[in-house]
Tab-separated table of C-alpha atoms in Angstrom:
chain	number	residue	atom	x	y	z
A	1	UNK	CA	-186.235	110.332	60.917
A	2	UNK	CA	-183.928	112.029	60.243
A	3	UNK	CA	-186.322	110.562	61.837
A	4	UNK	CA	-187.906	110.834	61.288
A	5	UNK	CA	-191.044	115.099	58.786
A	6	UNK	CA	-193.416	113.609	56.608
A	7	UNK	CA	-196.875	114.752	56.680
A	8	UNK	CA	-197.218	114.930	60.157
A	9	UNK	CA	-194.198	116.418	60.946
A	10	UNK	CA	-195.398	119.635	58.244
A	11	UNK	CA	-198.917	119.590	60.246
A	12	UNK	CA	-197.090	119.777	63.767
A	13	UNK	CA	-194.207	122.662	62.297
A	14	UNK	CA	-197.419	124.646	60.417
A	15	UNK	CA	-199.243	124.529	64.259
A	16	UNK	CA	-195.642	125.121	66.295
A	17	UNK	CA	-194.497	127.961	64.179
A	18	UNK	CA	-197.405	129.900	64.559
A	19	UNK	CA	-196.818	129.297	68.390
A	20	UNK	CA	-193.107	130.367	68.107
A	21	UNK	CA	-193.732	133.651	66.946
A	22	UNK	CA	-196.692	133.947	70.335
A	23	UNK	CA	-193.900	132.779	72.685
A	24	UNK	CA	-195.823	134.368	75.413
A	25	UNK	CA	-198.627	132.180	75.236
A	26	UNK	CA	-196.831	129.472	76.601
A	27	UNK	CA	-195.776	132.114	79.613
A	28	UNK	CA	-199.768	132.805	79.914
A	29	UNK	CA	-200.222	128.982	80.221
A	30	UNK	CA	-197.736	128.333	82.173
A	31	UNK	CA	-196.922	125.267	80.022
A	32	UNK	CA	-193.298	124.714	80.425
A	33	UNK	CA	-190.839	121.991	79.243
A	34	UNK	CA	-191.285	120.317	82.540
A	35	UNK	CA	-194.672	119.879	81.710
A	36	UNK	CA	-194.721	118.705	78.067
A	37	UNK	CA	-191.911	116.067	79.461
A	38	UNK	CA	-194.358	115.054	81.620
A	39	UNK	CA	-197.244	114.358	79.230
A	40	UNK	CA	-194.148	111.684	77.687
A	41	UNK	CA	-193.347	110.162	80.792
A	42	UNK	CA	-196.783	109.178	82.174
A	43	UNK	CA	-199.639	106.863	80.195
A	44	UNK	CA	-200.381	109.445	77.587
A	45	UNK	CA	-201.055	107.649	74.667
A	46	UNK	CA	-198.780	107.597	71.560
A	47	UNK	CA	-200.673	110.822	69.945
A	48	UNK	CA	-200.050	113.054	72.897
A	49	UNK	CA	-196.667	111.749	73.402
A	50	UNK	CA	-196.063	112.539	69.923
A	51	UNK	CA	-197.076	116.141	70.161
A	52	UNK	CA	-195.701	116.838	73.434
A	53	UNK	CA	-192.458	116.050	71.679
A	54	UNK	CA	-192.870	118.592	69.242
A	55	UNK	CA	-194.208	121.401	71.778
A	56	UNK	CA	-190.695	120.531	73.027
A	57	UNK	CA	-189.136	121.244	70.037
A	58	UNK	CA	-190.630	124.943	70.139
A	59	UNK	CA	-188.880	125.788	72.761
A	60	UNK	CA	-185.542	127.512	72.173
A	61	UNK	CA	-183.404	126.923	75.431
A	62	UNK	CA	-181.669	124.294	77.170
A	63	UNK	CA	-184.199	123.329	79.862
A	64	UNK	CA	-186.183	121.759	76.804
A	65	UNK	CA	-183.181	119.970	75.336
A	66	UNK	CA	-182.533	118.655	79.142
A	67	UNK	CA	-186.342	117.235	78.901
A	68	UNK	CA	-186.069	115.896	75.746
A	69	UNK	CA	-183.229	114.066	76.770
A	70	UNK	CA	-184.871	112.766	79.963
A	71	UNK	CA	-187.826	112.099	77.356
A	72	UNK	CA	-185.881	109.807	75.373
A	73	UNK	CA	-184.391	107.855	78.363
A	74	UNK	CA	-188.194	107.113	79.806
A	75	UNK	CA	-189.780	106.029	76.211
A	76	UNK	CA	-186.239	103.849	76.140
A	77	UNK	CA	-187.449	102.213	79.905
A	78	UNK	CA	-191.248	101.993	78.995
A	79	UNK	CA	-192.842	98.960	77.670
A	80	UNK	CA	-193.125	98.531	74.798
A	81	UNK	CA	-190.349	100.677	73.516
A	82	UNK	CA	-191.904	103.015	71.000
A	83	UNK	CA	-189.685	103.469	67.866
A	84	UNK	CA	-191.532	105.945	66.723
A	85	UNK	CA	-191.591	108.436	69.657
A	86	UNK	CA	-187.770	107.605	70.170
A	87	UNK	CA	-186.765	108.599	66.681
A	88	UNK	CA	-189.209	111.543	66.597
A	89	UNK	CA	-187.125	112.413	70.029
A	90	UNK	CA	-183.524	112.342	68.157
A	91	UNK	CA	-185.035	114.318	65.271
A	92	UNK	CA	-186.121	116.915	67.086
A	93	UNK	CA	-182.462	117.193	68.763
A	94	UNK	CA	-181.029	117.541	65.448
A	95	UNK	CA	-183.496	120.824	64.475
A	96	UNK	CA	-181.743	122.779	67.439
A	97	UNK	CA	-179.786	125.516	66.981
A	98	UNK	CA	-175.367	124.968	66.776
A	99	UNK	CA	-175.176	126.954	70.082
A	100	UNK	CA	-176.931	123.949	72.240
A	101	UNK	CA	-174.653	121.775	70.324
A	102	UNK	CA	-172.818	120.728	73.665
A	103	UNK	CA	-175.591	119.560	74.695
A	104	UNK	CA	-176.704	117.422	72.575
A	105	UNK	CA	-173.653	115.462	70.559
A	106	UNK	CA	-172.671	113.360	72.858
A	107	UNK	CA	-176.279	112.398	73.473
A	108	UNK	CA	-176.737	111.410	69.785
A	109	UNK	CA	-173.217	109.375	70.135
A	110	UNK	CA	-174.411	107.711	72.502
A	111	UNK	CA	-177.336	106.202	70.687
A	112	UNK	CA	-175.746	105.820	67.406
A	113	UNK	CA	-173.373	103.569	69.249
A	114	UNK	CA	-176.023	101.564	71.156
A	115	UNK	CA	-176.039	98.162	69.165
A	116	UNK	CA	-179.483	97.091	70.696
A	117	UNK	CA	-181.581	100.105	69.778
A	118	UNK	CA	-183.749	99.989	66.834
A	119	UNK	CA	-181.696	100.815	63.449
A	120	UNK	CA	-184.064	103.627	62.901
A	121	UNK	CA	-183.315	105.249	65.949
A	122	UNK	CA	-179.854	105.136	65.678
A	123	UNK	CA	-180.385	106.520	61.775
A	124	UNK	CA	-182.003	109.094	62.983
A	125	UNK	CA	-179.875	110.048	65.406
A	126	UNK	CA	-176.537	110.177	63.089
A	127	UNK	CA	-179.001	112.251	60.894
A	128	UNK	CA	-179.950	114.675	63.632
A	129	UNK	CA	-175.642	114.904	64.797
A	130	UNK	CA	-174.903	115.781	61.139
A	131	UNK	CA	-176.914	119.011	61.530
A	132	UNK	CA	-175.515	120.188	64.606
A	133	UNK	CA	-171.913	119.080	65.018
A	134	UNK	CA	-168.676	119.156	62.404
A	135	UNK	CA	-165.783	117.630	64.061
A	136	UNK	CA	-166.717	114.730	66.904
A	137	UNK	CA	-169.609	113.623	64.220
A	138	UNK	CA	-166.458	112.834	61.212
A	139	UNK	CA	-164.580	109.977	63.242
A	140	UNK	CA	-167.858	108.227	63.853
A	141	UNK	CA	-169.718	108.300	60.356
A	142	UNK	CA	-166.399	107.588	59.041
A	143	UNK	CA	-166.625	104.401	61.386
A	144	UNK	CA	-170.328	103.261	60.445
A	145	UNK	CA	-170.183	104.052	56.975
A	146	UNK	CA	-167.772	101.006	56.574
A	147	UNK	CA	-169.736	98.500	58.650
A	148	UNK	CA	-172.033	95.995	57.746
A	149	UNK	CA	-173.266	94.351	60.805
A	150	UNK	CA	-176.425	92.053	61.631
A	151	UNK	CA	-177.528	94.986	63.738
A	152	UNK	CA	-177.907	96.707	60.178
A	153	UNK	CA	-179.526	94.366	58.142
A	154	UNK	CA	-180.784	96.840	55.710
A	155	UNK	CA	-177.797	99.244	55.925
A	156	UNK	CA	-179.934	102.111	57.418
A	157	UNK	CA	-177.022	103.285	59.372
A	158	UNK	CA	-174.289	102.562	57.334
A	159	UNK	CA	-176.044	104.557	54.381
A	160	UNK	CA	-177.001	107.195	56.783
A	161	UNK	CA	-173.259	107.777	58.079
A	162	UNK	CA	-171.874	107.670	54.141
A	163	UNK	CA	-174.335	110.211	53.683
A	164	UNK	CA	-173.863	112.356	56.666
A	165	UNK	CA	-169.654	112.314	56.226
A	166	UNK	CA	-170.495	113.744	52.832
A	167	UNK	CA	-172.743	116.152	54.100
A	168	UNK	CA	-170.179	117.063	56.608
A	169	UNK	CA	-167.021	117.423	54.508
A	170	UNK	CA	-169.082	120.232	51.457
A	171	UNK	CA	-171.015	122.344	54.448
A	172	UNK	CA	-168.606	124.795	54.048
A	173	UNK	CA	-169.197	124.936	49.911
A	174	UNK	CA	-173.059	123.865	50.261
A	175	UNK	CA	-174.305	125.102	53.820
A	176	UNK	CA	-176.098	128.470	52.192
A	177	UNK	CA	-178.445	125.732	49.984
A	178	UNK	CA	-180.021	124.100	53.442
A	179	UNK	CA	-182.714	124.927	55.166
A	180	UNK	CA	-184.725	127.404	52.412
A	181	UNK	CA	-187.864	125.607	52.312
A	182	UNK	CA	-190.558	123.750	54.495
A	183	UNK	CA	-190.429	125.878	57.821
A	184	UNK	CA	-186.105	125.611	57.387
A	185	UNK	CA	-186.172	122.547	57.481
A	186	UNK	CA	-182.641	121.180	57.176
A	187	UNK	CA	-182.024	118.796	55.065
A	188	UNK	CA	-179.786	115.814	54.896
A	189	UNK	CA	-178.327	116.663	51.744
A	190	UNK	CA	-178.327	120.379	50.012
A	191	UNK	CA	-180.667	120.292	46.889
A	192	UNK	CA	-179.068	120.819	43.817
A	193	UNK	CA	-179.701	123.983	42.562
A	194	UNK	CA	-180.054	123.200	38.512
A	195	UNK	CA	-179.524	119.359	36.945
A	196	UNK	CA	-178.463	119.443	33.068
A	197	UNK	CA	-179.987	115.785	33.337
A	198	UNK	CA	-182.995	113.793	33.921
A	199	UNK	CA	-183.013	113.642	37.861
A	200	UNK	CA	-184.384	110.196	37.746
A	201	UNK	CA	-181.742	108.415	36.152
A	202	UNK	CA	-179.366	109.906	37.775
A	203	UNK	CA	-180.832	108.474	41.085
A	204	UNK	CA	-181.121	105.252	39.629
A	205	UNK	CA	-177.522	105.346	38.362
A	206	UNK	CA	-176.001	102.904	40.237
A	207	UNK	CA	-172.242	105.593	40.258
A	208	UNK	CA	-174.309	108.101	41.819
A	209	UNK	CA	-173.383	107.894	45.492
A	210	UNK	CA	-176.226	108.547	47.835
A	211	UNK	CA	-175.142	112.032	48.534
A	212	UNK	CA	-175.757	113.138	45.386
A	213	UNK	CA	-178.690	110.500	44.949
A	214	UNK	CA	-180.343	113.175	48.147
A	215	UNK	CA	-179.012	115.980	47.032
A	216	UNK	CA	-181.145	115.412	43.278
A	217	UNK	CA	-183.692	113.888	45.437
A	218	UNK	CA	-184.296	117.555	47.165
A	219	UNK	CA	-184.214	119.097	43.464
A	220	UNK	CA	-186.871	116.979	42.681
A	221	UNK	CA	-188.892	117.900	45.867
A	222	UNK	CA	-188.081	122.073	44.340
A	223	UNK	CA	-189.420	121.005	41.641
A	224	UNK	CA	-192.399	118.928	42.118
A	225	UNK	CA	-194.793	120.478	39.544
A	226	UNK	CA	-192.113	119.406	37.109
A	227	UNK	CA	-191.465	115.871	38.116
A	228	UNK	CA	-194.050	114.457	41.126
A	229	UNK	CA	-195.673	112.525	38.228
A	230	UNK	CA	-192.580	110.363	37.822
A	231	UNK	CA	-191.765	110.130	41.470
A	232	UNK	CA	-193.147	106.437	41.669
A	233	UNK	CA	-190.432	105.472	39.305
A	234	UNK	CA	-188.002	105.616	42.440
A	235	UNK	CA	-190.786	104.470	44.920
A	236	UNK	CA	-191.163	101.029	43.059
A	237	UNK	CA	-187.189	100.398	41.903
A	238	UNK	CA	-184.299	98.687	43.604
A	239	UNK	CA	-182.847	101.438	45.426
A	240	UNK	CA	-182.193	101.140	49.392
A	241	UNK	CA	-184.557	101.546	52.516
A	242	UNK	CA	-183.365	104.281	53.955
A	243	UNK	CA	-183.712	106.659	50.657
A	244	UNK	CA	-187.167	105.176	49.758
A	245	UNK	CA	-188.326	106.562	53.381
A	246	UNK	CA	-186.972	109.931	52.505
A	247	UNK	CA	-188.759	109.897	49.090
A	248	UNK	CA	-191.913	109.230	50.997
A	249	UNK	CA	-190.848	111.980	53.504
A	250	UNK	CA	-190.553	114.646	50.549
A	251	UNK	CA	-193.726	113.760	48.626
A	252	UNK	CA	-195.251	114.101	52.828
A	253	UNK	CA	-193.597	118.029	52.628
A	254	UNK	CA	-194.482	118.381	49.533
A	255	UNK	CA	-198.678	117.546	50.896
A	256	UNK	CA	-199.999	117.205	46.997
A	257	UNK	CA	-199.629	114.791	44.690
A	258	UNK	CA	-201.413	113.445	41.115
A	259	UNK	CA	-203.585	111.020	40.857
A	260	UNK	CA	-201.144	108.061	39.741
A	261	UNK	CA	-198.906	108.867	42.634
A	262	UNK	CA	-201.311	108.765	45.225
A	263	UNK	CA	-202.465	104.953	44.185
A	264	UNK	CA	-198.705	104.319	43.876
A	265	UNK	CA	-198.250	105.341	47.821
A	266	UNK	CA	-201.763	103.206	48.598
A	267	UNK	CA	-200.126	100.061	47.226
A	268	UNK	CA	-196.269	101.289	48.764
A	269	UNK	CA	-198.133	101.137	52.272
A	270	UNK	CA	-199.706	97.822	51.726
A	271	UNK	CA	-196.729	96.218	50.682
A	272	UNK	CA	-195.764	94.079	53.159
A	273	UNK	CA	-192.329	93.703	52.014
A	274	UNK	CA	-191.500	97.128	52.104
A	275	UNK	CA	-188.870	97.595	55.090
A	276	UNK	CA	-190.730	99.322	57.958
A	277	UNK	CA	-188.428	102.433	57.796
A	278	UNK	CA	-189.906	103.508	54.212
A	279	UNK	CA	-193.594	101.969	54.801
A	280	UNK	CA	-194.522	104.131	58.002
A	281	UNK	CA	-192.810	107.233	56.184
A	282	UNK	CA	-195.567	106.419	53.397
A	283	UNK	CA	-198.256	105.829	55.222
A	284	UNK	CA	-197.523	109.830	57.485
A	285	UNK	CA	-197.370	111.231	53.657
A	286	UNK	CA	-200.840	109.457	52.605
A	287	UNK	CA	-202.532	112.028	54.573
A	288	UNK	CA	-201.151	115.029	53.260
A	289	UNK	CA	-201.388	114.045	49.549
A	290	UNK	CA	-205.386	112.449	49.584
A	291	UNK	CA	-208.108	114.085	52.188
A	292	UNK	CA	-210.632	111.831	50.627
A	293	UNK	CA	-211.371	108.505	52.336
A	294	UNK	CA	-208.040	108.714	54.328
A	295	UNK	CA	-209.232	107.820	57.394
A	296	UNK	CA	-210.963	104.213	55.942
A	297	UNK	CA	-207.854	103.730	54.352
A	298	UNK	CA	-205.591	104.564	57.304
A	299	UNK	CA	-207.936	102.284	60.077
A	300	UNK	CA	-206.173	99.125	58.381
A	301	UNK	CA	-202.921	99.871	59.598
A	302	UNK	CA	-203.766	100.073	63.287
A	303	UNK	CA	-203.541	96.515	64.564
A	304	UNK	CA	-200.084	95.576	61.717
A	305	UNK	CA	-197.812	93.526	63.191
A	306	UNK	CA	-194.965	96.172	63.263
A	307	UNK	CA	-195.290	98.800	65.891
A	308	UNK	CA	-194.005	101.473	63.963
A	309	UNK	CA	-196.321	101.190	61.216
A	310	UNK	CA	-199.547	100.577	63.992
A	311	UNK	CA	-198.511	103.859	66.194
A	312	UNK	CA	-198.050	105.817	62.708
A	313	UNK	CA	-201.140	105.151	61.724
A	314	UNK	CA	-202.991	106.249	65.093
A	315	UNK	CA	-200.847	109.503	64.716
A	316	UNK	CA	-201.913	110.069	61.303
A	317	UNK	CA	-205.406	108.946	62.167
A	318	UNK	CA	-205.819	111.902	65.137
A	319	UNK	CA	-204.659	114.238	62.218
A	320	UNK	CA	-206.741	112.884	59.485
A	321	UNK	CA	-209.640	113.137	61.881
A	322	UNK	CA	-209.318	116.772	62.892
A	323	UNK	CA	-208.355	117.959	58.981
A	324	UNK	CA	-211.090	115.696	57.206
């Protein structure tokens, strides 16, 4: 998630960077972590909740990371539990910097190994421990990547662990290829830097283990004039959830998209079948990749019956509404 930056992650990063580099604003406004974790523990609703978890983010010191860990323990005791905010929380974790990392791993343990929290959660925070820690994290992908449990239906977190071990054992050989684009963003998987083959099949292949499924995936996404025309080739075939959500989380970064893609995302989000994971990820992109009529088109997501896909859509709404 992780979990989960689609389109409204790029909006939020876009807004917080600029505030980064004005640290001093936040001194003149005397806005402190305290009070952003305050915004998530009272009856904010889910769009200020949302942001105050990325004003968090900004902040580069451990009183934040303290809140945002006190922030995830609230949204865990409040009814209903918000997915959404809670995997936003363990992504956020996992964009801090390797000195807070004793801070934070045994946090994101602690979750992954929590059979009773959603499967996105826990995906995103495996995702978020692969960026920040190289020894602890090993023993415990290495453990999830071979389970198949009913707590995993889909194989979110298996696939995620597999992924994350792999990313984990080339750092070393690949860690100078994360983190170039999109406001250093790391990825979960270091783009390939040149493909002597079509990027698509080799996705589809099914000997292509998901490592190298992302890592192409990210090549694609540094290469989008070249090949976002094709992209709903991958949307629409019979790979896994949690890859389909990070195909709708590049095309999100990526904020442009033709014609034919766009009406392949409109019919991605209506798809009722598509697991919840990819379809909210799709429905955050939407915004980025068609200002016309996106608010009409996002209003009819904000009574579905999954919560992730209704609070995504007010998110997205208060973003469409400002931009458009």
């Amino acid at each position: 998630m992780q979990t989960g930056y689609s389109i409204i992650k790029k909006i939020f990063l876009e807004y917080l960077n600029k505030q980064l580099i004005q640290q001093k604003l936040y001194q003149m406004d005397a806005k402190t972590p305290q009070y952003f974790l305050e915004i998530i523990q009272n009856n904010s609703s889910v769009v200020e909740k949302y942001k105050a978890i990325f004003e968090l983010r900004a902040f580069d010191n451990e009183q934040a990371i303290e809140c945002s860990k006190i922030a995830f323990q609230s949204l865990k005791n409040q009814q209903p539990k918000s997915c959404l905010l809670m995997h936003e929380v363990a992504y956020a974790l996992g964009q801090k910097d390797q000195k807070y990392a004793n801070l934070i791993v045994d946090f994101l343990i602690e979750i992954i190994n929590d059979v009773n929290e959603f499967d996105i959660v826990r995906h995103e925070a495996a995702e978020a421990l692969a960026n920040i820690d190289q020894k602890k994290a090993l023993e415990i992908f290495n453990q999830y990547s071979q389970q198949e449990t009913q707590n995993d239906p889909q194989f979110i977190l298996r696939d995620t662990c597999s992924l994350a071990m792999m990313k984990l054992k080339t750092f070393d050989e690949l860690k100078h290829l994360y983190g170039l684009k999109y406001y250093g963003t790391i990825e979960p998987a270091a783009p390939f830097e040149q493909m002597d083959c079509d990027p698509f099949d080799y996705i589809l292949a099914n000997d292509t283990i998901i490592f190298d499924k992302y890592r192409a995936l990210y090549y694609i996404r540094n290469n989008y004039q070249q090949y976002f025309d094709r992209i709903d080739q991958l949307l629409f075939s019979n790979l896994g959830a949690l890859i389909k959500h990070e195909i709708c989380f590049i095309i999100g970064q990526v904020s442009q998209a033709p014609e034919n893609i766009i009406e392949s995302i409109k019919k991605f989000c209506q798809d009722q079948n598509v697991p919840p994971i990819a379809r909210h990820e799709a429905i955050a992109a939407f915004q980025t990749i068609n200002p016309k009529n996106t608010v009409e088109f996002l209003k009819q997501f904000i009574d579905d019956q999954d919560q992730i896909i209704r609070e995504t859509a007010q998110v997205s709404l208060s973003q469409a509404e400002i931009y458009y």
